Amino acid sequence: MNFVESDERRELRRVVGELGKKYGYEWFNRQARTGGHTTELWLEAGKLGFLGVNLPEEYGGGGGGMADLSIVLEELGAAGCPLLMMVVSPSICGTVISRFGTDDQKQHWLPGLADGTTIMAFAITEPDAGSNSHQITTTARRTDDGWSLTGRKVYISGLDVAKAVLVVGRTEDARTGKLKPALFIVPTDAPGVEFRQIEMDLISPDKQYALFLDDVQLPREALVGSEDAALMQLFAGLNPERIMASAFAIGIARHALGKATAYVKERQVWKQPIGAHQGIAHPLAQIKIELELARLMMQKAAALYDAGDDLAAGEAANMAKYAAGEVAVRATDQAVQSLGGNGMTVEYGVASLVAAARATRIAPVSREMILNFVAQHSLGLPKSY
Ligand SMILES: Cc1cc2nc3c(=O)[nH]c(=O)nc-3n(C[C@H](O)[C@H](O)[C@H](O)COP(=O)(O)OP(=O)(O)OC[C@H]3O[C@@H](n4cnc5c(N)ncnc54)[C@H](O)[C@@H]3O)c2cc1C
C-alpha cells in the first residue's frame, strides 16, 4: 500500500489546478447563470490531454487510469469548475468503448473523447424504472441491417453538447424471448431522436434532458460489446462513473471549504476573526476530516479499478460516492453558514453550490441504493426490495 502520490500525479494536480484557476468559479457561475457552456475550458483541458488521461495512448489518450482522471476532475472542481460531463464522456463512455468496443468503434470515438472535440452522453434512467434499472423498457428490435430503438429516458445530462449518447436498452433473447440489457451508441442527430430540456432548480452550465427515442434506425455496429455480456460491461462503466461522481463531489466540497476557511480567517465581528470561535472552527475541521476520508476511499476505488479488480472496486466506488456526497452537502451548507448573510449572495457564490452538492446524493446512484448495496453485499443482509 502506498499513500505517497507519484511526482507525475502531483504535477498533474498542479497543472490542472492552474488551468481551473485561470477560469475559476466566477466564470463558471456566469456561464451557468447566462445559459452559457463550459466549452472553452473543456476544449482547453482536452487539448492539454487532461480529458483523455485514462484512455489508451494509441487512440490519443494518456494511457493512465481512473486515478488520473479523478485527479483532473477533483482539481477542476476545487478551483470552482466542476465539469459534470467528465463523469460521463471520458469515463463511462470512454471506458466502455475502450474495454468492449470494436476496433472501428475505438478509432471512430476515442480520439474525439480524449481531446474533448466529441462529447458522449449516457442514458440509463427511465421515468418509470428510476433506481430500478432492471425495469427499463427501452427496447432494440432487430432489423435487416441493424436495430430499431424505441424508448424514453429522463435527466440525461449534456445532450445539447453531445454528438452521441450511449443508451442502455434491452434486446430480446432469440432463444428464451427474455429481455436482456444492451448498450448502443446513438448519434444525437439521428432521425427519431428528440430531447427536451428539464427545468432543474440547479445553477449549472450542464443541463438535463428528457430523451425520446422513436423507432431510431441504427446500424449493426451501433451495439457496443457483446449482447450476452452487457450487464458486466455496464458495471465496468458504472464503477468509473461512481469514482468520477466522487471526484465531482469532492471538488465541490474542497472549493466550499476553501472559501469558508479563507473568509473566517478575515471576518472579525468581536475581538478575533470568527474562525477563532469553535462554533465555526469545529464544523470546518470535521468537514476537513470527512473530506480526507472520502478522498482516500475514492483513491482506493480508483486504484482497485486500475488494477483490474472490478468487484472490489465496485464496493469501494459505492462507499466513496456515498462519503463524497455526504461531505459535499455538509461542506456547502457549512460554507453558507460561515459566511452569514454573505453566504446567500451571488457575489460570494457559495449558496449556488448547495443544490449542486445536493444532487450528488441522488445521482448517479442515490445514497439509499448505496446503503442497500452495502447492506446486502458487504454485510450479507437480506434484500428488502
Ligand atoms: C443533476 C442530475 C443529473 C443526472 N444525469 C443523468 C445522466 O446523465 N444519465 C442518466 O441516465 N441519469 C441521470 N440522472 C438520473 C439519476 O441517475 C437518477 O435521478 C437517480 O438514479 C435516482 O433515480 P430517480 O430520480 O428515478 O429516483 P427514484 O428511483 O424514484 O427514487 C426516489 C427516492 O427513493 C429512494 N429509493 C428508491 N428505491 C429504493 C429502495 N429500494 N430502497 C431505499 N430507497 C429507495 C431513492 O434512493 C430516492 O431517494 C441525473 C440526475 C440528476 C439529478
Short mmCIF file of C-alpha atoms and ligand atoms in Angstrom, two decimals:
data_model
loop_
_atom_site.label_atom_id
_atom_site.label_comp_id
_atom_site.label_asym_id
_atom_site.label_seq_id
_atom_site.Cartn_x
_atom_site.Cartn_y
_atom_site.Cartn_z
CA MET A 1 0.00 0.00 0.00
CA ASN A 2 1.39 3.38 -0.94
CA PHE A 3 -0.08 6.66 0.27
CA VAL A 4 2.58 8.75 -1.45
CA GLU A 5 1.36 10.31 -4.66
CA SER A 6 3.85 9.98 -7.52
CA ASP A 7 5.67 13.09 -8.80
CA GLU A 8 3.81 12.66 -12.08
CA ARG A 9 0.39 12.75 -10.39
CA ARG A 10 1.38 15.67 -8.17
CA GLU A 11 2.41 17.55 -11.29
CA LEU A 12 -0.90 16.61 -12.97
CA ARG A 13 -2.74 18.04 -9.94
CA ARG A 14 -0.72 21.24 -10.12
CA VAL A 15 -1.16 21.93 -13.82
CA VAL A 16 -4.86 21.06 -13.82
CA GLY A 17 -5.32 23.29 -10.75
CA GLU A 18 -3.63 26.15 -12.65
CA LEU A 19 -5.99 25.65 -15.59
CA GLY A 20 -9.01 25.57 -13.26
CA LYS A 21 -7.92 28.80 -11.55
CA LYS A 22 -7.44 30.50 -14.91
CA TYR A 23 -11.20 30.13 -15.45
CA GLY A 24 -12.43 29.96 -11.83
CA TYR A 25 -15.84 29.86 -10.17
CA GLU A 26 -16.86 33.38 -11.20
CA TRP A 27 -16.54 32.41 -14.85
CA PHE A 28 -18.19 29.02 -14.29
CA ASN A 29 -21.08 30.59 -12.37
CA ARG A 30 -21.54 33.27 -15.03
CA GLN A 31 -21.76 30.60 -17.73
CA ALA A 32 -24.36 28.78 -15.62
CA ARG A 33 -26.44 31.88 -14.96
CA THR A 34 -26.41 33.15 -18.54
CA GLY A 35 -27.21 29.83 -20.21
CA GLY A 36 -23.61 29.54 -21.42
CA HIS A 37 -21.45 26.44 -21.70
CA THR A 38 -18.04 25.42 -20.47
CA THR A 39 -16.82 24.55 -23.97
CA GLU A 40 -13.77 26.85 -23.80
CA LEU A 41 -12.41 25.15 -20.67
CA TRP A 42 -13.49 21.70 -21.89
CA LEU A 43 -11.59 22.09 -25.18
CA GLU A 44 -8.51 23.53 -23.49
CA ALA A 45 -8.48 20.67 -20.99
CA GLY A 46 -8.88 18.24 -23.91
CA LYS A 47 -6.05 19.84 -25.90
CA LEU A 48 -3.75 19.60 -22.89
CA GLY A 49 -4.51 15.88 -22.66
CA PHE A 50 -6.40 16.10 -19.34
CA LEU A 51 -9.77 14.74 -20.51
CA GLY A 52 -8.26 11.62 -22.05
CA VAL A 53 -5.67 10.77 -19.39
CA ASN A 54 -7.42 7.44 -18.74
CA LEU A 55 -7.83 6.42 -22.39
CA PRO A 56 -5.39 4.25 -24.38
CA GLU A 57 -2.44 6.07 -25.93
CA GLU A 58 -2.99 4.51 -29.35
CA TYR A 59 -6.33 6.38 -29.55
CA GLY A 60 -4.96 9.73 -28.40
CA GLY A 61 -5.32 9.18 -24.66
CA GLY A 62 -2.74 9.44 -21.93
CA GLY A 63 -2.58 5.72 -21.15
CA GLY A 64 -3.34 6.30 -17.45
CA GLY A 65 -6.34 5.23 -15.42
CA MET A 66 -9.23 6.38 -13.28
CA ALA A 67 -6.83 7.59 -10.58
CA ASP A 68 -5.51 10.14 -13.08
CA LEU A 69 -8.89 11.15 -14.48
CA SER A 70 -10.33 11.62 -10.98
CA ILE A 71 -7.41 13.95 -10.14
CA VAL A 72 -8.35 16.10 -13.14
CA LEU A 73 -11.99 16.45 -12.13
CA GLU A 74 -11.20 16.91 -8.44
CA GLU A 75 -8.74 19.73 -9.15
CA LEU A 76 -11.03 21.48 -11.64
CA GLY A 77 -13.85 21.27 -9.10
CA ALA A 78 -11.65 22.53 -6.27
CA ALA A 79 -10.82 25.52 -8.49
CA GLY A 80 -14.56 26.16 -8.92
CA CYS A 81 -15.11 24.45 -12.28
CA PRO A 82 -16.70 21.03 -11.72
CA LEU A 83 -17.18 19.70 -15.26
CA LEU A 84 -20.13 17.32 -14.94
CA MET A 85 -19.66 15.76 -18.37
CA MET A 86 -16.30 14.38 -17.24
CA VAL A 87 -18.32 11.94 -15.12
CA VAL A 88 -19.90 10.68 -18.33
CA SER A 89 -17.94 11.24 -21.54
CA PRO A 90 -14.33 10.10 -20.98
CA SER A 91 -15.16 7.91 -18.00
CA ILE A 92 -18.30 5.82 -18.60
CA CYS A 93 -18.39 6.09 -22.40
CA GLY A 94 -14.61 6.15 -22.90
CA THR A 95 -14.14 3.16 -20.60
CA VAL A 96 -16.92 1.05 -22.09
CA ILE A 97 -15.77 1.70 -25.66
CA SER A 98 -12.08 1.15 -24.92
CA ARG A 99 -12.76 -2.05 -22.99
CA PHE A 100 -15.51 -3.61 -25.10
CA GLY A 101 -15.76 -1.69 -28.39
CA THR A 102 -14.66 -2.98 -31.78
CA ASP A 103 -11.52 -1.54 -33.41
CA ASP A 104 -13.74 0.57 -35.64
CA GLN A 105 -15.71 1.96 -32.68
CA LYS A 106 -12.46 2.77 -30.89
CA GLN A 107 -10.99 4.50 -33.97
CA HIS A 108 -14.20 6.40 -34.51
CA TRP A 109 -14.98 7.62 -30.99
CA LEU A 110 -11.97 7.52 -28.68
CA PRO A 111 -9.72 10.21 -30.23
CA GLY A 112 -12.57 12.75 -30.00
CA LEU A 113 -13.49 11.74 -26.45
CA ALA A 114 -9.81 12.07 -25.50
CA ASP A 115 -9.21 15.53 -26.98
CA GLY A 116 -12.65 16.81 -25.99
CA THR A 117 -13.88 17.52 -29.53
CA THR A 118 -16.52 14.80 -29.04
CA ILE A 119 -18.78 14.62 -26.00
CA MET A 120 -20.83 11.50 -25.42
CA ALA A 121 -23.79 11.48 -23.02
CA PHE A 122 -25.03 8.40 -21.16
CA ALA A 123 -28.67 7.37 -20.78
CA ILE A 124 -29.89 4.73 -18.39
CA THR A 125 -32.54 6.43 -16.20
CA GLU A 126 -36.16 5.99 -17.28
CA PRO A 127 -39.24 7.72 -15.90
CA ASP A 128 -40.96 4.55 -14.69
CA ALA A 129 -37.94 2.46 -13.75
CA GLY A 130 -35.97 5.12 -11.79
CA SER A 131 -33.44 3.50 -9.47
CA ASN A 132 -34.71 0.08 -10.51
CA SER A 133 -32.70 -0.13 -13.71
CA HIS A 134 -33.69 -3.79 -14.16
CA GLN A 135 -37.11 -2.44 -15.14
CA ILE A 136 -36.01 -0.31 -18.08
CA THR A 137 -38.17 -0.75 -21.17
CA THR A 138 -36.17 0.98 -23.93
CA THR A 139 -36.03 -1.83 -26.46
CA ALA A 140 -33.95 -2.59 -29.54
CA ARG A 141 -35.64 -4.69 -32.19
CA ARG A 142 -33.51 -6.41 -34.80
CA THR A 143 -33.96 -5.13 -38.40
CA ASP A 144 -32.45 -6.41 -41.65
CA ASP A 145 -29.38 -4.24 -41.31
CA GLY A 146 -29.24 -3.37 -37.64
CA TRP A 147 -31.57 -2.20 -34.91
CA SER A 148 -34.65 -0.13 -34.28
CA LEU A 149 -34.52 1.52 -30.85
CA THR A 150 -37.58 2.87 -29.04
CA GLY A 151 -37.92 4.21 -25.51
CA ARG A 152 -37.75 7.16 -23.19
CA LYS A 153 -35.08 8.39 -20.78
CA VAL A 154 -35.01 11.20 -18.23
CA TYR A 155 -32.46 13.51 -16.59
CA ILE A 156 -29.89 12.85 -19.28
CA SER A 157 -27.06 15.35 -18.84
CA GLY A 158 -25.43 17.25 -21.66
CA LEU A 159 -27.45 16.11 -24.67
CA ASP A 160 -27.22 19.64 -26.07
CA VAL A 161 -23.42 19.41 -26.31
CA ALA A 162 -23.17 15.70 -27.09
CA LYS A 163 -22.56 14.22 -30.55
CA ALA A 164 -23.87 10.86 -29.40
CA VAL A 165 -25.38 9.15 -26.39
CA LEU A 166 -24.57 5.71 -25.02
CA VAL A 167 -28.03 4.26 -24.40
CA VAL A 168 -28.75 1.34 -22.10
CA GLY A 169 -31.56 -0.57 -23.79
CA ARG A 170 -32.74 -4.14 -23.97
CA THR A 171 -32.79 -6.75 -26.69
CA GLU A 172 -34.85 -9.89 -26.93
CA ASP A 173 -33.00 -13.14 -26.39
CA ALA A 174 -33.60 -15.17 -29.57
CA ARG A 175 -33.82 -18.42 -27.59
CA THR A 176 -35.79 -17.52 -24.47
CA GLY A 177 -37.64 -14.39 -25.58
CA LYS A 178 -36.41 -12.71 -22.39
CA LEU A 179 -35.26 -9.09 -22.48
CA LYS A 180 -31.63 -8.51 -21.62
CA PRO A 181 -29.63 -5.27 -21.38
CA ALA A 182 -27.55 -3.99 -24.28
CA LEU A 183 -25.55 -0.83 -24.96
CA PHE A 184 -25.97 1.29 -28.10
CA ILE A 185 -24.18 4.36 -29.42
CA VAL A 186 -26.87 6.69 -30.76
CA PRO A 187 -25.97 9.92 -32.64
CA THR A 188 -27.96 12.79 -31.11
CA ASP A 189 -28.97 13.99 -34.59
CA ALA A 190 -30.29 10.62 -35.79
CA PRO A 191 -33.88 10.67 -37.13
CA GLY A 192 -36.27 9.67 -34.35
CA VAL A 193 -34.09 11.15 -31.57
CA GLU A 194 -35.59 14.10 -29.75
CA PHE A 195 -34.74 15.72 -26.45
CA ARG A 196 -36.36 18.40 -24.33
CA GLN A 197 -34.69 20.31 -21.51
CA ILE A 198 -35.99 19.62 -18.00
CA GLU A 199 -36.10 22.82 -15.95
CA MET A 200 -33.95 21.95 -12.95
CA ASP A 201 -33.65 24.10 -9.82
CA LEU A 202 -29.88 23.91 -10.21
CA ILE A 203 -27.45 26.64 -11.19
CA SER A 204 -25.24 24.71 -13.55
CA PRO A 205 -23.96 25.09 -17.11
CA ASP A 206 -24.77 21.39 -17.62
CA LYS A 207 -28.43 20.80 -18.42
CA GLN A 208 -30.62 17.72 -18.04
CA TYR A 209 -32.98 16.43 -20.73
CA ALA A 210 -35.86 14.08 -21.37
CA LEU A 211 -34.80 11.88 -24.29
CA PHE A 212 -37.30 10.36 -26.72
CA LEU A 213 -36.23 7.51 -28.98
CA ASP A 214 -38.86 6.73 -31.57
CA ASP A 215 -38.03 3.87 -33.92
CA VAL A 216 -34.43 5.09 -34.25
CA GLN A 217 -32.73 3.12 -37.04
CA LEU A 218 -29.22 2.09 -36.06
CA PRO A 219 -26.61 0.10 -37.97
CA ARG A 220 -25.43 -3.24 -36.56
CA GLU A 221 -22.23 -1.64 -35.35
CA ALA A 222 -24.14 0.70 -33.00
CA LEU A 223 -24.16 -2.14 -30.47
CA VAL A 224 -21.20 -1.89 -28.08
CA GLY A 225 -19.66 -5.12 -26.90
CA SER A 226 -21.46 -8.39 -26.65
CA GLU A 227 -25.23 -8.68 -26.38
CA ASP A 228 -24.69 -11.53 -23.94
CA ALA A 229 -22.39 -9.74 -21.53
CA ALA A 230 -23.96 -6.30 -21.41
CA LEU A 231 -24.57 -6.33 -17.67
CA MET A 232 -20.91 -6.99 -16.93
CA GLN A 233 -19.92 -4.32 -19.49
CA LEU A 234 -22.35 -1.86 -17.96
CA PHE A 235 -20.93 -2.42 -14.49
CA ALA A 236 -17.45 -1.87 -15.88
CA GLY A 237 -18.66 1.61 -16.91
CA LEU A 238 -20.58 2.31 -13.72
CA ASN A 239 -17.54 1.94 -11.45
CA PRO A 240 -15.71 4.76 -13.28
CA GLU A 241 -18.95 6.77 -13.10
CA ARG A 242 -19.05 6.40 -9.31
CA ILE A 243 -15.37 7.22 -8.91
CA MET A 244 -15.85 10.33 -11.04
CA ALA A 245 -19.06 11.31 -9.22
CA SER A 246 -16.97 11.14 -6.04
CA ALA A 247 -14.31 13.37 -7.63
CA PHE A 248 -17.05 15.80 -8.69
CA ALA A 249 -18.46 15.97 -5.14
CA ILE A 250 -15.03 16.16 -3.50
CA GLY A 251 -14.03 19.00 -5.82
CA ILE A 252 -17.14 20.96 -4.83
CA ALA A 253 -16.52 20.22 -1.13
CA ARG A 254 -12.91 21.39 -1.35
CA HIS A 255 -13.96 24.56 -3.13
CA ALA A 256 -16.62 25.33 -0.50
CA LEU A 257 -14.29 24.54 2.41
CA GLY A 258 -11.55 26.70 0.88
CA LYS A 259 -13.90 29.66 0.52
CA ALA A 260 -15.27 29.27 4.05
CA THR A 261 -11.82 28.91 5.62
CA ALA A 262 -10.43 31.97 3.83
CA TYR A 263 -13.47 34.00 4.88
CA VAL A 264 -13.47 33.09 8.58
CA LYS A 265 -9.78 33.93 8.89
CA GLU A 266 -10.54 37.52 7.82
CA ARG A 267 -14.02 38.30 9.07
CA GLN A 268 -14.00 39.88 12.52
CA VAL A 269 -17.10 40.93 14.45
CA TRP A 270 -15.77 40.52 18.02
CA LYS A 271 -12.19 40.65 19.16
CA GLN A 272 -10.78 37.94 16.89
CA PRO A 273 -11.62 36.61 13.44
CA ILE A 274 -14.78 34.45 13.58
CA GLY A 275 -12.61 31.39 12.75
CA ALA A 276 -11.36 31.56 16.35
CA HIS A 277 -14.84 30.62 17.62
CA GLN A 278 -15.18 26.88 17.98
CA GLY A 279 -18.76 27.06 16.74
CA ILE A 280 -17.25 27.99 13.39
CA ALA A 281 -13.89 26.16 13.57
CA HIS A 282 -15.10 22.71 14.64
CA PRO A 283 -17.64 22.09 11.87
CA LEU A 284 -14.97 23.13 9.34
CA ALA A 285 -12.42 20.82 10.97
CA GLN A 286 -14.94 17.95 10.90
CA ILE A 287 -15.57 18.58 7.23
CA LYS A 288 -11.83 18.55 6.54
CA ILE A 289 -11.59 15.12 8.20
CA GLU A 290 -14.62 13.73 6.34
CA LEU A 291 -13.28 15.15 3.10
CA GLU A 292 -9.93 13.41 3.51
CA LEU A 293 -11.72 10.13 4.35
CA ALA A 294 -13.94 10.36 1.28
CA ARG A 295 -10.90 11.17 -0.84
CA LEU A 296 -8.98 8.18 0.50
CA MET A 297 -11.89 5.88 -0.37
CA MET A 298 -12.12 7.39 -3.85
CA GLN A 299 -8.39 6.83 -4.35
CA LYS A 300 -8.76 3.24 -3.13
CA ALA A 301 -11.63 2.65 -5.56
CA ALA A 302 -9.60 4.13 -8.43
CA ALA A 303 -6.52 2.07 -7.51
CA LEU A 304 -8.58 -1.14 -7.38
CA TYR A 305 -10.28 -0.34 -10.66
CA ASP A 306 -6.97 0.47 -12.37
CA ALA A 307 -5.54 -2.79 -11.02
CA GLY A 308 -8.36 -4.67 -12.80
CA ASP A 309 -10.31 -5.72 -9.71
CA ASP A 310 -13.82 -4.70 -10.82
CA LEU A 311 -15.54 -6.44 -7.94
CA ALA A 312 -13.58 -4.85 -5.10
CA ALA A 313 -13.62 -1.54 -6.98
CA GLY A 314 -17.43 -1.72 -7.03
CA GLU A 315 -17.71 -1.81 -3.26
CA ALA A 316 -15.11 0.92 -2.76
CA ALA A 317 -16.60 3.12 -5.50
CA ASN A 318 -20.05 2.91 -3.90
CA MET A 319 -18.64 3.76 -0.48
CA ALA A 320 -16.57 6.63 -1.91
CA LYS A 321 -19.59 8.05 -3.73
CA TYR A 322 -21.65 7.87 -0.52
CA ALA A 323 -18.97 9.59 1.57
CA ALA A 324 -18.25 12.20 -1.08
CA GLY A 325 -21.93 13.11 -1.49
CA GLU A 326 -22.35 13.47 2.27
CA VAL A 327 -19.29 15.67 2.73
CA ALA A 328 -20.22 17.84 -0.28
CA VAL A 329 -23.62 18.53 1.28
CA ARG A 330 -22.10 19.32 4.69
CA ALA A 331 -19.29 21.43 3.27
CA THR A 332 -21.51 23.62 1.12
CA ASP A 333 -24.07 24.09 3.91
CA GLN A 334 -21.37 24.99 6.43
CA ALA A 335 -19.75 27.36 3.92
CA VAL A 336 -23.04 29.29 3.66
CA GLN A 337 -23.33 29.33 7.46
CA SER A 338 -19.75 30.53 7.91
CA LEU A 339 -20.28 33.46 5.58
CA GLY A 340 -23.52 34.57 7.28
CA GLY A 341 -25.52 36.94 5.08
CA ASN A 342 -22.71 37.00 2.52
CA GLY A 343 -23.23 33.26 2.17
CA MET A 344 -26.55 33.94 0.49
CA THR A 345 -25.26 36.48 -2.04
CA VAL A 346 -24.46 35.87 -5.68
CA GLU A 347 -21.20 37.79 -5.17
CA TYR A 348 -19.74 35.24 -2.75
CA GLY A 349 -21.06 32.30 -4.78
CA VAL A 350 -21.48 29.68 -2.07
CA ALA A 351 -25.28 29.29 -1.84
CA SER A 352 -25.30 28.25 -5.51
CA LEU A 353 -23.06 25.28 -4.63
CA VAL A 354 -25.64 23.83 -2.23
CA ALA A 355 -28.01 22.44 -4.87
CA ALA A 356 -25.12 21.08 -6.97
CA ALA A 357 -23.79 19.29 -3.89
CA ARG A 358 -27.28 18.07 -3.02
CA ALA A 359 -27.60 16.43 -6.44
CA THR A 360 -24.51 14.32 -5.72
CA ARG A 361 -26.53 12.50 -3.06
CA ILE A 362 -29.06 11.47 -5.72
CA ALA A 363 -27.09 10.95 -8.93
CA PRO A 364 -25.76 8.85 -10.50
CA VAL A 365 -26.82 6.41 -7.80
CA SER A 366 -28.72 7.52 -4.71
CA ARG A 367 -27.48 7.34 -1.15
CA GLU A 368 -30.21 4.79 -0.33
CA MET A 369 -29.27 2.48 -3.19
CA ILE A 370 -25.65 2.56 -1.99
CA LEU A 371 -26.80 1.70 1.53
CA ASN A 372 -28.83 -1.15 0.03
CA PHE A 373 -25.73 -2.36 -1.81
CA VAL A 374 -23.53 -2.23 1.30
CA ALA A 375 -26.18 -3.86 3.50
CA GLN A 376 -26.63 -6.66 1.01
CA HIS A 377 -23.17 -7.23 -0.45
CA SER A 378 -20.80 -6.07 2.29
CA LEU A 379 -22.86 -7.20 5.29
CA GLY A 380 -24.77 -10.08 3.74
CA LEU A 381 -28.15 -8.77 4.92
CA PRO A 382 -31.34 -9.84 3.15
CA LYS A 383 -32.66 -7.77 0.25
CA SER A 384 -35.77 -5.76 1.11
CA TYR A 385 -36.97 -4.84 -2.37
C1 LIG B 1 -28.32 16.51 -11.91
C2 LIG B 1 -28.67 15.14 -12.39
C3 LIG B 1 -28.02 14.61 -13.50
C4 LIG B 1 -28.34 13.34 -13.96
N1 LIG B 1 -27.73 12.86 -15.10
C5 LIG B 1 -28.07 11.64 -15.59
C6 LIG B 1 -27.50 11.14 -16.81
O1 LIG B 1 -26.66 11.82 -17.45
N2 LIG B 1 -27.89 9.94 -17.27
C7 LIG B 1 -28.80 9.16 -16.62
O2 LIG B 1 -29.11 8.07 -17.09
N3 LIG B 1 -29.39 9.60 -15.45
C8 LIG B 1 -29.05 10.81 -14.93
N4 LIG B 1 -29.63 11.29 -13.76
C9 LIG B 1 -30.64 10.48 -13.10
C10 LIG B 1 -30.18 9.86 -11.78
O3 LIG B 1 -29.26 8.84 -12.01
C11 LIG B 1 -31.43 9.40 -11.03
O4 LIG B 1 -32.15 10.57 -10.65
C12 LIG B 1 -31.14 8.55 -9.83
O5 LIG B 1 -30.58 7.31 -10.23
C13 LIG B 1 -32.40 8.27 -8.98
O6 LIG B 1 -33.45 7.82 -9.78
P1 LIG B 1 -34.90 8.54 -9.68
O7 LIG B 1 -34.68 10.01 -9.83
O8 LIG B 1 -35.82 7.90 -10.63
O9 LIG B 1 -35.38 8.31 -8.21
P2 LIG B 1 -36.31 7.11 -7.66
O10 LIG B 1 -35.77 5.80 -8.13
O11 LIG B 1 -37.71 7.44 -7.93
O12 LIG B 1 -36.02 7.23 -6.10
C14 LIG B 1 -36.59 8.27 -5.30
C15 LIG B 1 -36.07 8.09 -3.88
O13 LIG B 1 -36.44 6.78 -3.39
C16 LIG B 1 -35.28 6.09 -2.95
N5 LIG B 1 -35.42 4.64 -3.25
C17 LIG B 1 -35.77 4.06 -4.42
N6 LIG B 1 -35.73 2.71 -4.30
C18 LIG B 1 -35.32 2.44 -3.04
C19 LIG B 1 -35.07 1.24 -2.28
N7 LIG B 1 -35.19 0.03 -2.84
N8 LIG B 1 -34.65 1.36 -1.01
C20 LIG B 1 -34.48 2.58 -0.42
N9 LIG B 1 -34.72 3.75 -1.08
C21 LIG B 1 -35.12 3.68 -2.37
C22 LIG B 1 -34.14 6.70 -3.77
O14 LIG B 1 -32.89 6.50 -3.11
C23 LIG B 1 -34.55 8.16 -3.80
O15 LIG B 1 -34.15 8.80 -2.60
C24 LIG B 1 -29.31 12.56 -13.29
C25 LIG B 1 -29.97 13.09 -12.16
C26 LIG B 1 -29.66 14.37 -11.70
C27 LIG B 1 -30.37 14.93 -10.51
#
